GROMACS .gro file of C-alpha atoms in nm:
model
  504
    1MET     CA    1   9.805  13.309   8.430
    2TRP     CA    2   9.781  13.072   8.734
    3THR     CA    3   9.408  13.068   8.694
    4ARG     CA    4   9.435  12.936   8.318
    5LEU     CA    5   9.681  12.676   8.428
    6SER     CA    6   9.492  12.543   8.697
    7GLU     CA    7   9.193  12.508   8.455
    8LEU     CA    8   9.405  12.261   8.250
    9PRO     CA    9   9.422  11.889   8.373
   10LEU     CA   10   9.689  11.803   8.613
   11LEU     CA   11   9.874  11.548   8.412
   12VAL     CA   12   9.891  11.811   8.089
   13VAL     CA   13  10.045  12.075   8.346
   14LEU     CA   14  10.295  11.799   8.463
   15ILE     CA   15  10.416  11.702   8.120
   16GLY     CA   16  10.477  12.057   8.043
   17LEU     CA   17  10.682  12.100   8.344
   18THR     CA   18  10.894  11.802   8.241
   19GLY     CA   19  10.978  11.984   7.925
   20LEU     CA   20  11.070  12.287   8.102
   21LEU     CA   21  11.297  12.098   8.355
   22ALA     CA   22  11.469  11.927   8.048
   23LEU     CA   23  11.618  12.273   7.974
   24LEU     CA   24  11.834  12.268   8.302
   25PRO     CA   25  12.062  11.990   8.186
   26ALA     CA   26  12.058  12.125   7.835
   27GLY     CA   27  12.210  12.460   7.987
   28TYR     CA   28  12.440  12.284   8.197
   29ALA     CA   29  12.572  12.095   7.886
   30VAL     CA   30  12.626  12.417   7.680
   31ALA     CA   31  12.765  12.562   7.965
   32VAL     CA   32  13.056  12.282   8.000
   33ASP     CA   33  13.111  12.306   7.620
   34GLN     CA   34  12.902  11.982   7.561
   35THR     CA   35  12.671  12.135   7.286
   36ALA     CA   36  12.584  11.793   7.113
   37LEU     CA   37  12.464  11.659   7.471
   38GLY     CA   38  12.283  11.983   7.498
   39ARG     CA   39  12.101  11.933   7.221
   40SER     CA   40  12.003  11.591   7.315
   41PHE     CA   41  11.800  11.746   7.589
   42LEU     CA   42  11.709  12.067   7.416
   43TYR     CA   43  11.524  11.902   7.111
   44PRO     CA   44  11.315  11.671   7.317
   45ALA     CA   45  11.239  11.943   7.550
   46LEU     CA   46  11.114  12.153   7.255
   47ILE     CA   47  10.906  11.843   7.122
   48ILE     CA   48  10.750  11.802   7.491
   49LEU     CA   49  10.679  12.148   7.530
   50ILE     CA   50  10.481  12.180   7.169
   51GLY     CA   51  10.306  11.849   7.236
   52THR     CA   52  10.183  12.010   7.581
   53THR     CA   53  10.050  12.299   7.420
   54MET     CA   54   9.840  12.106   7.167
   55LEU     CA   55   9.722  11.878   7.468
   56GLY     CA   56   9.639  12.203   7.665
   57ILE     CA   57   9.411  12.355   7.368
   58ALA     CA   58   9.245  11.995   7.320
   59THR     CA   59   9.156  11.973   7.673
   60ALA     CA   60   9.112  12.335   7.790
   61ALA     CA   61   8.724  12.281   7.814
   62PHE     CA   62   8.762  11.947   8.024
   63THR     CA   63   8.558  11.971   8.330
   64PRO     CA   64   8.558  11.645   8.554
   65ARG     CA   65   8.242  11.515   8.703
   66ASP     CA   66   8.465  11.471   9.054
   67PRO     CA   67   8.767  11.729   9.074
   68ALA     CA   68   8.909  11.541   9.384
   69ARG     CA   69   8.897  11.192   9.243
   70SER     CA   70   9.003  11.306   8.903
   71HIS     CA   71   9.317  11.463   9.060
   72LEU     CA   72   9.395  11.152   9.230
   73ALA     CA   73   9.354  10.971   8.888
   74ALA     CA   74   9.607  11.205   8.719
   75LEU     CA   75   9.849  11.157   9.001
   76VAL     CA   76   9.821  10.772   8.923
   77GLY     CA   77   9.854  10.846   8.538
   78ALA     CA   78  10.157  11.097   8.605
   79TYR     CA   79  10.365  10.785   8.754
   80VAL     CA   80  10.258  10.576   8.429
   81VAL     CA   81  10.305  10.823   8.159
   82LEU     CA   82  10.546  11.097   8.280
   83PRO     CA   83  10.851  10.845   8.312
   84VAL     CA   84  10.792  10.781   7.935
   85VAL     CA   85  10.794  11.142   7.852
   86MET     CA   86  11.113  11.171   8.070
   87ALA     CA   87  11.288  10.885   7.898
   88LEU     CA   88  11.291  11.065   7.573
   89PRO     CA   89  11.595  11.319   7.662
   90MET     CA   90  11.743  11.009   7.861
   91LYS     CA   91  11.736  10.807   7.522
   92GLU     CA   92  11.869  11.094   7.321
   93ALA     CA   93  12.132  11.167   7.554
   94VAL     CA   94  12.245  10.817   7.596
   95PRO     CA   95  12.216  10.691   7.239
   96ASP     CA   96  12.363  10.316   7.306
   97THR     CA   97  12.088  10.227   7.556
   98ARG     CA   98  11.758  10.045   7.519
   99PHE     CA   99  11.438  10.263   7.569
  100LEU     CA  100  11.368  10.004   7.851
  101ASN     CA  101  11.657  10.094   8.053
  102ALA     CA  102  11.596  10.483   7.999
  103TRP     CA  103  11.224  10.394   8.106
  104PHE     CA  104  11.355  10.212   8.417
  105GLU     CA  105  11.587  10.496   8.487
  106MET     CA  106  11.328  10.746   8.500
  107VAL     CA  107  11.064  10.546   8.667
  108SER     CA  108  11.322  10.496   8.959
  109SER     CA  109  11.426  10.871   8.958
  110PHE     CA  110  11.040  10.981   8.938
  111THR     CA  111  10.955  10.786   9.236
  112THR     CA  112  11.241  10.884   9.415
  113THR     CA  113  11.391  10.531   9.446
  114GLY     CA  114  11.728  10.614   9.293
  115ALA     CA  115  11.802  10.287   9.168
  116THR     CA  116  12.030  10.272   8.824
  117VAL     CA  117  12.118  10.046   8.579
  118TYR     CA  118  12.406  10.255   8.477
  119PRO     CA  119  12.764  10.251   8.631
  120PRO     CA  120  12.812  10.601   8.714
  121ALA     CA  121  13.122  10.671   8.490
  122ARG     CA  122  12.936  10.579   8.191
  123LEU     CA  123  12.688  10.877   8.227
  124PRO     CA  124  12.815  11.214   8.191
  125ASP     CA  125  12.740  11.494   8.453
  126ALA     CA  126  12.463  11.630   8.273
  127VAL     CA  127  12.257  11.295   8.238
  128HIS     CA  128  12.340  11.246   8.605
  129LEU     CA  129  12.212  11.597   8.667
  130TRP     CA  130  11.862  11.504   8.456
  131ARG     CA  131  11.804  11.189   8.681
  132ALA     CA  132  11.871  11.420   8.998
  133THR     CA  133  11.648  11.666   8.845
  134VAL     CA  134  11.352  11.414   8.774
  135GLY     CA  135  11.392  11.301   9.118
  136TRP     CA  136  11.361  11.637   9.251
  137PHE     CA  137  11.060  11.688   9.061
  138GLY     CA  138  10.881  11.365   9.177
  139GLY     CA  139  10.970  11.460   9.536
  140PHE     CA  140  10.818  11.804   9.500
  141LEU     CA  141  10.519  11.640   9.328
  142THR     CA  142  10.498  11.384   9.618
  143LEU     CA  143  10.515  11.680   9.884
  144LEU     CA  144  10.223  11.863   9.673
  145ALA     CA  145  10.016  11.548   9.639
  146GLY     CA  146  10.030  11.485  10.006
  147TYR     CA  147   9.905  11.818  10.108
  148ALA     CA  148   9.680  11.893   9.806
  149ILE     CA  149   9.541  11.564   9.694
  150LEU     CA  150   9.594  11.290   9.921
  151ALA     CA  151   9.532  11.462  10.290
  152PRO     CA  152   9.186  11.595  10.170
  153LEU     CA  153   9.100  11.245  10.091
  154ASN     CA  154   9.239  11.103  10.411
  155LEU     CA  155   9.517  10.936  10.233
  156GLY     CA  156   9.888  10.926  10.272
  157GLY     CA  157   9.893  10.868  10.624
  158ALA     CA  158   9.640  11.146  10.695
  159GLU     CA  159   9.385  10.892  10.780
  160VAL     CA  160   9.558  10.769  11.086
  161ALA     CA  161   9.539  11.117  11.238
  162THR     CA  162   9.164  11.193  11.131
  163GLY     CA  163   9.036  10.814  11.200
  164ARG     CA  164   8.821  10.856  10.917
  165VAL     CA  165   8.766  10.620  10.623
  166PRO     CA  166   9.043  10.660  10.368
  167GLY     CA  167   8.914  10.820  10.019
  168ARG     CA  168   8.601  10.960  10.179
  169GLY     CA  169   8.744  11.327  10.215
  170VAL     CA  170   8.659  11.579  10.509
  171LEU     CA  171   8.292  11.592  10.587
  172GLY     CA  172   8.147  11.927  10.459
  173ALA     CA  173   8.429  11.985  10.233
  174GLY     CA  174   8.177  12.049   9.959
  175GLN     CA  175   8.049  12.321  10.115
  176MET     CA  176   8.333  12.506  10.215
  177GLY     CA  177   8.337  12.745   9.926
  178ARG     CA  178   8.571  12.814   9.641
  179GLY     CA  179   8.864  12.777   9.872
  180ALA     CA  180   8.778  12.401   9.904
  181ASP     CA  181   8.800  12.348   9.521
  182PRO     CA  182   9.043  12.096   9.435
  183SER     CA  183   9.212  12.311   9.158
  184ASP     CA  184   9.229  12.618   9.381
  185ARG     CA  185   9.381  12.401   9.667
  186LEU     CA  186   9.617  12.246   9.437
  187THR     CA  187   9.742  12.574   9.279
  188ARG     CA  188   9.775  12.738   9.634
  189PHE     CA  189   9.970  12.472   9.802
  190ALA     CA  190  10.191  12.448   9.475
  191LEU     CA  191  10.273  12.815   9.501
  192GLN     CA  192  10.296  12.799   9.868
  193LEU     CA  193  10.522  12.481   9.896
  194PHE     CA  194  10.766  12.545   9.583
  195PRO     CA  195  10.950  12.865   9.690
  196ILE     CA  196  11.042  12.659  10.020
  197TYR     CA  197  11.125  12.359   9.846
  198ALA     CA  198  11.339  12.519   9.597
  199ALA     CA  199  11.510  12.759   9.893
  200LEU     CA  200  11.601  12.461  10.090
  201THR     CA  201  11.755  12.284   9.799
  202LEU     CA  202  11.943  12.605   9.718
  203ALA     CA  203  12.056  12.635  10.086
  204LEU     CA  204  12.188  12.297  10.111
  205TRP     CA  205  12.359  12.335   9.746
  206VAL     CA  206  12.552  12.640   9.833
  207LEU     CA  207  12.629  12.489  10.179
  208LEU     CA  208  12.764  12.186  10.043
  209MET     CA  209  12.992  12.382   9.798
  210ILE     CA  210  13.115  12.583  10.100
  211ALA     CA  211  13.206  12.229  10.253
  212GLY     CA  212  13.408  12.143   9.933
  213ALA     CA  213  13.190  11.984   9.687
  214SER     CA  214  13.184  12.083   9.322
  215GLY     CA  215  12.909  12.267   9.207
  216VAL     CA  216  12.720  12.000   8.993
  217THR     CA  217  12.778  11.737   9.265
  218ALA     CA  218  12.685  11.945   9.520
  219LEU     CA  219  12.342  12.018   9.357
  220ILE     CA  220  12.283  11.640   9.262
  221HIS     CA  221  12.339  11.573   9.625
  222ALA     CA  222  12.121  11.854   9.741
  223MET     CA  223  11.822  11.741   9.500
  224GLY     CA  224  11.889  11.395   9.626
  225THR     CA  225  11.852  11.491   9.995
  226LEU     CA  226  11.552  11.687   9.981
  227SER     CA  227  11.371  11.438   9.731
  228THR     CA  228  11.503  11.121   9.950
  229SER     CA  229  11.589  10.964   9.621
  230GLY     CA  230  11.976  10.937   9.726
  231ILE     CA  231  12.086  10.978   9.373
  232SER     CA  232  12.454  11.070   9.333
  233GLY     CA  233  12.674  11.142   8.983
  234GLN     CA  234  12.987  11.040   8.887
  235THR     CA  235  13.141  11.133   9.247
  236THR     CA  236  12.981  10.955   9.524
  237LEU     CA  237  12.901  11.141   9.873
  238ALA     CA  238  13.174  10.978  10.027
  239ALA     CA  239  13.425  11.098   9.766
  240SER     CA  240  13.259  11.456   9.695
  241GLY     CA  241  13.506  11.644   9.910
  242ALA     CA  242  13.245  11.769  10.137
  243GLY     CA  243  13.360  11.534  10.386
  244TYR     CA  244  13.206  11.504  10.749
  245VAL     CA  245  13.073  11.851  10.709
  246GLY     CA  246  12.881  11.743  10.416
  247GLU     CA  247  12.729  11.451  10.583
  248ALA     CA  248  12.611  11.653  10.869
  249LEU     CA  249  12.473  11.909  10.666
  250ILE     CA  250  12.288  11.648  10.473
  251PHE     CA  251  12.190  11.466  10.830
  252LEU     CA  252  12.034  11.803  10.935
  253PHE     CA  253  11.825  11.837  10.626
  254LEU     CA  254  11.678  11.497  10.652
  255ILE     CA  255  11.446  11.636  10.934
  256PHE     CA  256  11.233  11.740  10.649
  257ALA     CA  257  11.190  11.392  10.558
  258ILE     CA  258  11.096  11.310  10.908
  259THR     CA  259  10.843  11.551  10.991
  260ARG     CA  260  10.611  11.780  10.799
  261ARG     CA  261  10.624  12.025  11.075
  262ALA     CA  262  10.973  12.102  11.026
  263MET     CA  263  10.868  12.252  10.676
  264PRO     CA  264  10.886  12.626  10.739
  265GLY     CA  265  10.630  12.860  10.592
  266THR     CA  266  10.344  12.610  10.531
  267GLY     CA  267  10.131  12.782  10.771
  268LEU     CA  268   9.990  12.452  10.929
  269ALA     CA  269   9.810  12.505  11.266
  270GLU     CA  270   9.996  12.196  11.407
  271ASN     CA  271  10.343  12.386  11.316
  272ARG     CA  272  10.238  12.598  11.635
  273ARG     CA  273  10.321  12.329  11.861
  274PRO     CA  274  10.666  12.278  11.963
  275LEU     CA  275  10.847  12.054  11.728
  276SER     CA  276  11.022  11.867  12.033
  277GLY     CA  277  10.664  11.708  12.093
  278ASP     CA  278  10.614  11.577  11.728
  279PRO     CA  279  10.539  11.216  11.770
  280GLU     CA  280  10.729  11.123  11.450
  281LEU     CA  281  11.042  11.314  11.528
  282ARG     CA  282  11.049  11.164  11.876
  283LEU     CA  283  10.992  10.799  11.740
  284ALA     CA  284  11.262  10.866  11.489
  285GLY     CA  285  11.502  10.988  11.739
  286LEU     CA  286  11.422  10.664  11.939
  287VAL     CA  287  11.488  10.453  11.644
  288LEU     CA  288  11.803  10.599  11.551
  289GLY     CA  289  11.955  10.597  11.893
  290THR     CA  290  11.845  10.258  11.955
  291VAL     CA  291  11.979  10.106  11.630
  292THR     CA  292  12.287  10.312  11.626
  293LEU     CA  293  12.365  10.203  11.982
  294ILE     CA  294  12.308   9.832  11.901
  295LEU     CA  295  12.516   9.823  11.582
  296PHE     CA  296  12.796  10.020  11.768
  297LEU     CA  297  12.806   9.801  12.065
  298ARG     CA  298  12.776   9.491  11.844
  299HIS     CA  299  13.079   9.611  11.656
  300TRP     CA  300  13.250   9.699  11.993
  301VAL     CA  301  13.178   9.362  12.143
  302ILE     CA  302  13.278   9.136  11.834
  303ALA     CA  303  13.620   9.342  11.798
  304ASP     CA  304  13.707   9.294  12.150
  305GLU     CA  305  13.612   8.927  12.188
  306ALA     CA  306  13.801   8.901  11.839
  307GLY     CA  307  14.114   9.050  11.995
  308PHE     CA  308  14.107   9.383  11.742
  309ALA     CA  309  14.273   9.673  11.876
  310VAL     CA  310  14.015   9.911  11.973
  311ASP     CA  311  14.114  10.247  11.839
  312GLU     CA  312  13.910  10.564  11.987
  313ASP     CA  313  13.952  10.771  11.653
  314GLN     CA  314  13.810  10.449  11.461
  315ALA     CA  315  13.533  10.393  11.696
  316VAL     CA  316  13.407  10.750  11.679
  317ALA     CA  317  13.419  10.730  11.288
  318SER     CA  318  13.219  10.423  11.289
  319LEU     CA  319  12.959  10.565  11.525
  320TRP     CA  320  12.920  10.865  11.300
  321GLY     CA  321  12.910  10.655  11.019
  322ILE     CA  322  12.634  10.427  11.148
  323LEU     CA  323  12.421  10.743  11.287
  324PHE     CA  324  12.413  10.893  10.958
  325THR     CA  325  12.365  10.585  10.728
  326THR     CA  326  12.073  10.481  10.958
  327ALA     CA  327  11.919  10.831  10.934
  328SER     CA  328  11.952  10.814  10.554
  329PHE     CA  329  11.774  10.478  10.523
  330LEU     CA  330  11.482  10.557  10.772
  331THR     CA  331  11.419  10.851  10.541
  332THR     CA  332  11.445  10.628  10.254
  333THR     CA  333  11.723  10.833  10.112
  334GLY     CA  334  11.982  10.577  10.067
  335TYR     CA  335  12.308  10.760  10.103
  336VAL     CA  336  12.597  10.576  10.279
  337GLY     CA  337  12.825  10.752  10.492
  338ALA     CA  338  13.195  10.752  10.439
  339ASP     CA  339  13.265  10.554  10.758
  340TRP     CA  340  12.973  10.328  10.726
  341GLN     CA  341  13.211  10.027  10.645
  342THR     CA  342  13.442  10.156  10.903
  343GLY     CA  343  13.255   9.938  11.165
  344ALA     CA  344  13.265   9.629  10.961
  345ALA     CA  345  13.627   9.662  10.877
  346TRP     CA  346  13.681   9.743  11.258
  347SER     CA  347  13.523   9.458  11.384
  348GLY     CA  348  13.585   9.211  11.101
  349ILE     CA  349  13.166   9.153  11.036
  350GLY     CA  350  12.963   9.207  10.735
  351THR     CA  351  12.716   9.484  10.663
  352PRO     CA  352  12.395   9.457  10.875
  353GLY     CA  353  12.173   9.468  10.577
  354LEU     CA  354  11.862   9.331  10.774
  355VAL     CA  355  11.861   9.633  10.961
  356LEU     CA  356  11.880   9.856  10.662
  357MET     CA  357  11.571   9.691  10.523
  358ALA     CA  358  11.379   9.733  10.858
  359LEU     CA  359  11.475  10.096  10.873
  360ALA     CA  360  11.339  10.150  10.522
  361ILE     CA  361  11.032   9.969  10.593
  362VAL     CA  362  10.954  10.214  10.894
  363GLY     CA  363  11.019  10.498  10.644
  364GLY     CA  364  10.988  10.864  10.707
  365GLY     CA  365  10.718  11.098  10.811
  366THR     CA  366  10.375  11.118  10.639
  367ILE     CA  367  10.315  11.395  10.390
  368THR     CA  368  10.704  11.422  10.326
  369THR     CA  369  10.905  11.295  10.038
  370ALA     CA  370  10.999  10.970  10.228
  371GLY     CA  371  10.870  10.627  10.164
  372GLY     CA  372  10.788  10.323  10.373
  373VAL     CA  373  10.512  10.232  10.606
  374LYS     CA  374  10.539  10.589  10.777
  375LEU     CA  375  10.657  10.676  11.130
  376LEU     CA  376  10.284  10.797  11.249
  377ARG     CA  377  10.129  10.467  11.147
  378VAL     CA  378  10.431  10.278  11.331
  379TYR     CA  379  10.355  10.539  11.628
  380ALA     CA  380   9.986  10.490  11.605
  381LEU     CA  381  10.033  10.089  11.646
  382LEU     CA  382  10.284  10.144  11.941
  383ARG     CA  383  10.012  10.352  12.121
  384HIS     CA  384   9.753  10.103  12.070
  385GLY     CA  385  10.006   9.850  12.204
  386GLU     CA  386  10.049  10.017  12.509
  387ARG     CA  387   9.703  10.107  12.580
  388GLU     CA  388   9.600   9.730  12.542
  389LEU     CA  389   9.891   9.631  12.815
  390GLU     CA  390   9.733   9.899  13.034
  391ARG     CA  391   9.395   9.747  12.992
  392ILE     CA  392   9.527   9.402  13.066
  393ILE     CA  393   9.662   9.544  13.425
  394HIS     CA  394   9.394   9.790  13.492
  395PRO     CA  395   9.074   9.670  13.270
  396ASN     CA  396   8.847   9.960  13.409
  397SER     CA  397   9.124  10.240  13.327
  398LEU     CA  398   9.070  10.516  13.084
  399GLY     CA  399   9.269  10.631  12.833
  400HIS     CA  400   9.460  10.955  12.872
  401GLY     CA  401   9.571  11.214  12.613
  402GLY     CA  402   9.231  11.375  12.529
  403PRO     CA  403   9.021  11.278  12.206
  404GLU     CA  404   9.302  11.324  11.957
  405ALA     CA  405   9.533  11.047  12.143
  406ARG     CA  406   9.215  10.836  12.160
  407ARG     CA  407   9.131  10.850  11.802
  408LEU     CA  408   9.462  10.757  11.731
  409ARG     CA  409   9.506  10.464  11.952
  410ARG     CA  410   9.167  10.333  11.809
  411GLU     CA  411   9.051  10.417  11.457
  412GLY     CA  412   9.413  10.531  11.361
  413ALA     CA  413   9.595  10.206  11.476
  414GLN     CA  414   9.316  10.036  11.299
  415LEU     CA  415   9.372  10.191  10.987
  416ALA     CA  416   9.752  10.186  11.027
  417TRP     CA  417   9.712   9.805  11.071
  418VAL     CA  418   9.502   9.766  10.761
  419PHE     CA  419   9.791   9.974  10.566
  420PHE     CA  420  10.052   9.751  10.730
  421MET     CA  421   9.886   9.417  10.606
  422LEU     CA  422   9.836   9.577  10.255
  423PHE     CA  423  10.220   9.655  10.266
  424ALA     CA  424  10.272   9.298  10.364
  425VAL     CA  425  10.065   9.156  10.087
  426SER     CA  426  10.236   9.365   9.830
  427ILE     CA  427  10.578   9.229   9.919
  428ALA     CA  428  10.468   8.885   9.920
  429VAL     CA  429  10.306   8.934   9.588
  430THR     CA  430  10.613   9.105   9.458
  431VAL     CA  431  10.847   8.847   9.561
  432THR     CA  432  10.621   8.570   9.434
  433ILE     CA  433  10.631   8.734   9.070
  434LEU     CA  434  11.014   8.777   9.105
  435SER     CA  435  11.053   8.415   9.226
  436ILE     CA  436  10.835   8.283   8.919
  437LEU     CA  437  11.082   8.508   8.703
  438ARG     CA  438  11.374   8.283   8.856
  439VAL     CA  439  11.499   8.530   9.097
  440GLY     CA  440  11.650   8.368   9.424
  441PHE     CA  441  11.438   8.434   9.725
  442GLU     CA  442  11.686   8.654   9.927
  443PRO     CA  443  11.745   8.874   9.607
  444ALA     CA  444  11.393   8.856   9.527
  445LEU     CA  445  11.309   9.002   9.904
  446VAL     CA  446  11.566   9.275   9.891
  447LEU     CA  447  11.460   9.389   9.527
  448ALA     CA  448  11.064   9.380   9.636
  449LEU     CA  449  11.164   9.614   9.950
  450SER     CA  450  11.398   9.845   9.752
  451GLY     CA  451  11.096   9.906   9.527
  452LEU     CA  452  10.810   9.919   9.762
  453THR     CA  453  11.011  10.139  10.019
  454THR     CA  454  11.150  10.341   9.719
  455THR     CA  455  11.508  10.277   9.863
  456GLY     CA  456  11.706  10.144   9.568
  457GLN     CA  457  12.027  10.148   9.749
  458LEU     CA  458  11.910   9.865   9.936
  459ALA     CA  459  12.034   9.618   9.629
  460SER     CA  460  12.398   9.705   9.730
  461LEU     CA  461  12.368   9.693  10.095
  462GLY     CA  462  12.067   9.475  10.166
  463ALA     CA  463  12.179   9.150  10.009
  464PRO     CA  464  12.486   8.930  10.117
  465GLN     CA  465  12.626   9.013   9.754
  466PRO     CA  466  12.557   9.343   9.580
  467ILE     CA  467  12.271   9.323   9.313
  468ALA     CA  468  12.330   9.500   8.993
  469TYR     CA  469  12.026   9.639   8.853
  470GLY     CA  470  12.177   9.655   8.485
  471ASP     CA  471  12.198   9.265   8.517
  472LEU     CA  472  11.840   9.208   8.581
  473SER     CA  473  11.615   9.064   8.290
  474ASP     CA  474  11.349   9.306   8.111
  475ALA     CA  475  11.065   9.131   8.294
  476VAL     CA  476  11.230   9.175   8.647
  477LYS     CA  477  11.276   9.534   8.586
  478ALA     CA  478  10.942   9.591   8.472
  479VAL     CA  479  10.794   9.411   8.781
  480LEU     CA  480  11.029   9.649   8.982
  481CYS     CA  481  10.903   9.963   8.818
  482LEU     CA  482  10.551   9.851   8.905
  483ALA     CA  483  10.679   9.805   9.270
  484MET     CA  484  10.817  10.156   9.289
  485ILE     CA  485  10.488  10.319   9.159
  486VAL     CA  486  10.277  10.126   9.412
  487GLY     CA  487  10.547  10.189   9.676
  488ARG     CA  488  10.535  10.572   9.585
  489LEU     CA  489  10.150  10.583   9.555
  490GLU     CA  490  10.060  10.341   9.833
  491THR     CA  491   9.820  10.097   9.807
  492LEU     CA  492   9.532  10.264   9.997
  493ALA     CA  493   9.545  10.565   9.722
  494LEU     CA  494   9.501  10.300   9.456
  495LEU     CA  495   9.214  10.105   9.620
  496ALA     CA  496   9.045  10.460   9.713
  497LEU     CA  497   9.073  10.545   9.318
  498ILE     CA  498   8.955  10.167   9.215
  499LEU     CA  499   8.673  10.105   9.466
  500PRO     CA  500   8.329  10.289   9.435
  501VAL     CA  501   8.245  10.575   9.665
  502ARG     CA  502   7.974  10.549   9.885
  503GLY     CA  503   7.804  10.753  10.138
  504ARG     CA  504   7.921  11.092  10.008
   0.00000   0.00000   0.00000
């Protein structure tokens, strides 16, 4: 069966999986005696599955000339086509909404952005579960694409480690036999990663329920954590009942968005090295420690100068709230700790939104579900800068660390800088378009970063005044959807698909 499925176009398989996933909220709605709502998911699911069967029959004999680039094109097409398909159950379940809003919601969920145009109380739990399921599916697709599609083509951050031209692939891959076939590789990684991804989600779900959260709330937050979508239902994380234990559990599971080496059972050769030596994990620890300390001392000093009474319990709560929220935004998850506002109330100053935007830009690890520039690219630029300073002091010195470290500092840093410039250009273009659509500069910048870093919660905390996605015009929503897709796919992957391939 797996062989037959691997022979179908990737986009057809993804559409079929979408239909199967719609059965989850349908079953939940029936279980809580919301039969009419369950039918709103069941009927579109059956239509999608029937349509997938017809597409599968029509495309069974399809054989692409370049399977690797065909899968890359299918990945791009997935972010264009699948949200439209996913919006069908959403539109049926929320009949008093427009299709554009349902499409925006699905693009946001599927790209793991987590932005929403609806107040939480307006949607029933089954619809929130559908949003979380779509985000969870999008996170798995991101993870699978990173291993099976982007990494073999030196994309998604893999180009920094290899130093090779993005989009070219590994030399000699065509002579590696059947094991190197893109379809076989995609199937193999899907069967390898999905049990791990599902088991981690299940483990966090059970632990959150043990901590005190209700079943559906715990499941939504578990899915939102593993996929880094940061989606919540009617009950926010702070009000879920899990308390500090729940936040601590989510904090621990965020490590899978910081480094792919933390993912158990993947069989990567680099996983045999100690996790403490992982450059992404060490850089994330440095960033979190520095930002948390600066924000905590900032609150402490201002509170002391203003004459506020210093409560030790409140100080400890503020410290944890800062640490949890900064880790959440560094991994582009976007969950806010219950005590994040404690520091602001304690010192009498506002939320440091600029810091959260900077953390989201840095982003999480390569080949993970996180967005942003990615930690490995930042690490390569830091190592390159360190080496340049050494050469200023000792011009004839030799770089240390072996050939891998030298490749990271030279070719890797060059490619990281190219991506950083493309990311900056994407921000500038998005802000310009939003400004043309009569959005103020500060809101336009926050919205652009929330879309390109796939951190939709920046709209609430990054701007001086919270931005409501539901109040935006249709044109602005369409631009933000495009920004989310570009931020999720990365500009280098889009350029590798568009530009002609030479020297292969």
